[in-house]
Short mmCIF file of C-alpha atoms in Angstrom, two decimals:
data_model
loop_
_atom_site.label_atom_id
_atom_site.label_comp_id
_atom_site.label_asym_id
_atom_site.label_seq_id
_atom_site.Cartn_x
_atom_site.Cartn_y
_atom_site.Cartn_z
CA UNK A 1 0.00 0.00 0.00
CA UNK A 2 1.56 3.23 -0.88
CA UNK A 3 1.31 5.86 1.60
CA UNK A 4 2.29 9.73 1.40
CA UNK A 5 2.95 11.68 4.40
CA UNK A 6 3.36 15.05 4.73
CA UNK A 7 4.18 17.06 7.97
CA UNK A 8 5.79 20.54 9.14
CA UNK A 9 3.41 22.76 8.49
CA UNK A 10 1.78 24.83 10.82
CA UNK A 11 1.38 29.29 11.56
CA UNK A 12 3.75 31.67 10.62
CA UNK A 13 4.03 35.53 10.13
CA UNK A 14 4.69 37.17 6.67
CA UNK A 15 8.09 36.30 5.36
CA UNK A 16 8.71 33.04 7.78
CA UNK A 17 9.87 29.91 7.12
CA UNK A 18 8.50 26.76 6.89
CA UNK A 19 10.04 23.43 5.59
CA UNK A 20 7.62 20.62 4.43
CA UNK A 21 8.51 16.88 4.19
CA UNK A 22 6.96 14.01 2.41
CA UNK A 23 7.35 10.07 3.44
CA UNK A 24 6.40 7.72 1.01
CA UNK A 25 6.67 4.24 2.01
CA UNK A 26 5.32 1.61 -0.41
CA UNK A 27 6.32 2.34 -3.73
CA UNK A 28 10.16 2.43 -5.30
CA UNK A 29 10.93 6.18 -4.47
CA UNK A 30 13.66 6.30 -6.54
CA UNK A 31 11.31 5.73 -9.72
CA UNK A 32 8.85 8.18 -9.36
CA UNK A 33 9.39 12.18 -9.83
CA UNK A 34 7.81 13.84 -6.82
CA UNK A 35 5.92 17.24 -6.59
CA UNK A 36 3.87 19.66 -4.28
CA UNK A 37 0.96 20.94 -4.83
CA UNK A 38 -1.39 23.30 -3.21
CA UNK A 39 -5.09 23.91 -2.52
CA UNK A 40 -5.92 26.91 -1.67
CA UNK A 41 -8.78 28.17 0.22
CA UNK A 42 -10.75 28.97 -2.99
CA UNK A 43 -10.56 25.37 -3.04
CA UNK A 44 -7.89 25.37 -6.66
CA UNK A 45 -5.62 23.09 -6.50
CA UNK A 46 -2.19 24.51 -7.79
CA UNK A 47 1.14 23.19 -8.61
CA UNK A 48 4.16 24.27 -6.53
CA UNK A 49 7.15 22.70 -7.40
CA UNK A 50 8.33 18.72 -8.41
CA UNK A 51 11.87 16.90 -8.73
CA UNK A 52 12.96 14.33 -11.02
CA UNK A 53 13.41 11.02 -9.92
CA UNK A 54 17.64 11.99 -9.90
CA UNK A 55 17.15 15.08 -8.50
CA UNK A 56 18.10 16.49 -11.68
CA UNK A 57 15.83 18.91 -12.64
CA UNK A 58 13.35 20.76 -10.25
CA UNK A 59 11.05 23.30 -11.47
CA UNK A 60 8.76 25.60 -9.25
CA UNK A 61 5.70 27.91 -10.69
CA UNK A 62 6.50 31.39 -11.17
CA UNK A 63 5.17 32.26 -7.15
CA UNK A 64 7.44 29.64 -5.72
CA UNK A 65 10.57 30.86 -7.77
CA UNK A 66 13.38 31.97 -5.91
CA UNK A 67 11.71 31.33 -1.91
CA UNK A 68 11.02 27.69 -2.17
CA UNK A 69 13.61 24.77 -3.01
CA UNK A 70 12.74 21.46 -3.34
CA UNK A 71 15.50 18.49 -2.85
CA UNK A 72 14.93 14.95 -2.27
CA UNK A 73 16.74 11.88 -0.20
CA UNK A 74 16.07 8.80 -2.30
CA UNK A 75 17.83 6.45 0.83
CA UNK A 76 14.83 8.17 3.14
CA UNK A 77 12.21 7.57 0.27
CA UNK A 78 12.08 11.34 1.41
CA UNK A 79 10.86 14.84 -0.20
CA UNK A 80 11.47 18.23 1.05
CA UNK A 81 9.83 21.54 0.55
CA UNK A 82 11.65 24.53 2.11
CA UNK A 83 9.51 27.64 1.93
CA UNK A 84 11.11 30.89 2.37
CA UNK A 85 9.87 34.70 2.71
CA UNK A 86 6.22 32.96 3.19
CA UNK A 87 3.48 35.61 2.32
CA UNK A 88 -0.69 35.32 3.19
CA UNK A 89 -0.97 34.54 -0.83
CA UNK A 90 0.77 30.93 0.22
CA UNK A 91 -1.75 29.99 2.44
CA UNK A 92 -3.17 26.50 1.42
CA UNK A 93 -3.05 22.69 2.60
CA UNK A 94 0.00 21.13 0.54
CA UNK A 95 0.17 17.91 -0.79
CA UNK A 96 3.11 15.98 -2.25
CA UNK A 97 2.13 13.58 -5.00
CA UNK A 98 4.75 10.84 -6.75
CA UNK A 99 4.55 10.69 -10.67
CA UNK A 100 5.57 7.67 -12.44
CA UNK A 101 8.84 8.76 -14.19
CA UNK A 102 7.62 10.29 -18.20
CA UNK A 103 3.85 10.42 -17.07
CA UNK A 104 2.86 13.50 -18.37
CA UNK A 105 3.74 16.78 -17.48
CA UNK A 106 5.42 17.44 -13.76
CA UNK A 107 3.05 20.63 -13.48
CA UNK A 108 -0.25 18.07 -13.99
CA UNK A 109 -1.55 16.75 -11.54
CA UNK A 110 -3.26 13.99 -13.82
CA UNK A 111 0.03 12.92 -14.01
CA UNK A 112 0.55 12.20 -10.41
CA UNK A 113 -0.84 8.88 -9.21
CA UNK A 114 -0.45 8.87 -5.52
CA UNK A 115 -1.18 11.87 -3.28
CA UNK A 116 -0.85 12.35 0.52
CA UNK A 117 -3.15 13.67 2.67
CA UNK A 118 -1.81 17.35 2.87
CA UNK A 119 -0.73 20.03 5.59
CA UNK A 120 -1.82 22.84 6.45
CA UNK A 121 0.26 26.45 5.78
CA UNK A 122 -0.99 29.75 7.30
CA UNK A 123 0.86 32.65 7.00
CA UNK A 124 -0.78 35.60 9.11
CA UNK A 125 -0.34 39.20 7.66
#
């Protein structure tokens, strides 16, 4: 059973710092490219950021450029998200999601077959 498990986020002020993880247990970690999204509370779901299976390439959306990085620890089976100058725009439960390697596009989610639960970011003004 393949399980996603996200955890560190929580309340900050404008322009804290948060860094999100992802567990995935279940599935071969080293095969799948890994991403976050975000749903935000308009209820869109929008893509964040994702890393290829190597750690190769990583790609962010245009908000996330330059304040987030995303890195990976393929002997943990383990994603990060380190979110930087945080502002009350990034508010939103994040998910991470695992992509089969060449499914689609990494900014799809139709391309991402597992998801995790989510946690919650709030970031006060």
């Amino acid at each position: 059973q393949v399980q996603l498990v996200e955890s560190g986020g929580g309340l900050v002020q404008t322009g804290g710092s948060l860094r999100l993880v992802c567990e995935a247990s279940g599935l071969p970690f080293a095969s799948y490219s890994m991403g976050w999204f975000r749903q935000t509370p308009a209820n869109e779901r929008e893509f964040v950021a994702a890393i290829s299976w190597s750690a190769g390439n990583t790609y962010f959306s245009d908000s996330a450029k330059g304040r987030f990085t995303i890195w990976r620890d393929n002997a943990k089976n383990t994603v990060y998200l380190q979110m930087n100058g945080l502002k009350p725009e990034d508010t939103a439960v994040y998910h991470c999601a695992a992509r089969p390697v060449y499914n689609g596009a990494y900014y799809s989610e139709n391309a991402y077959d597992y998801w995790g639960q989510g946690t919650q970011v709030t970031v006060s003004s």
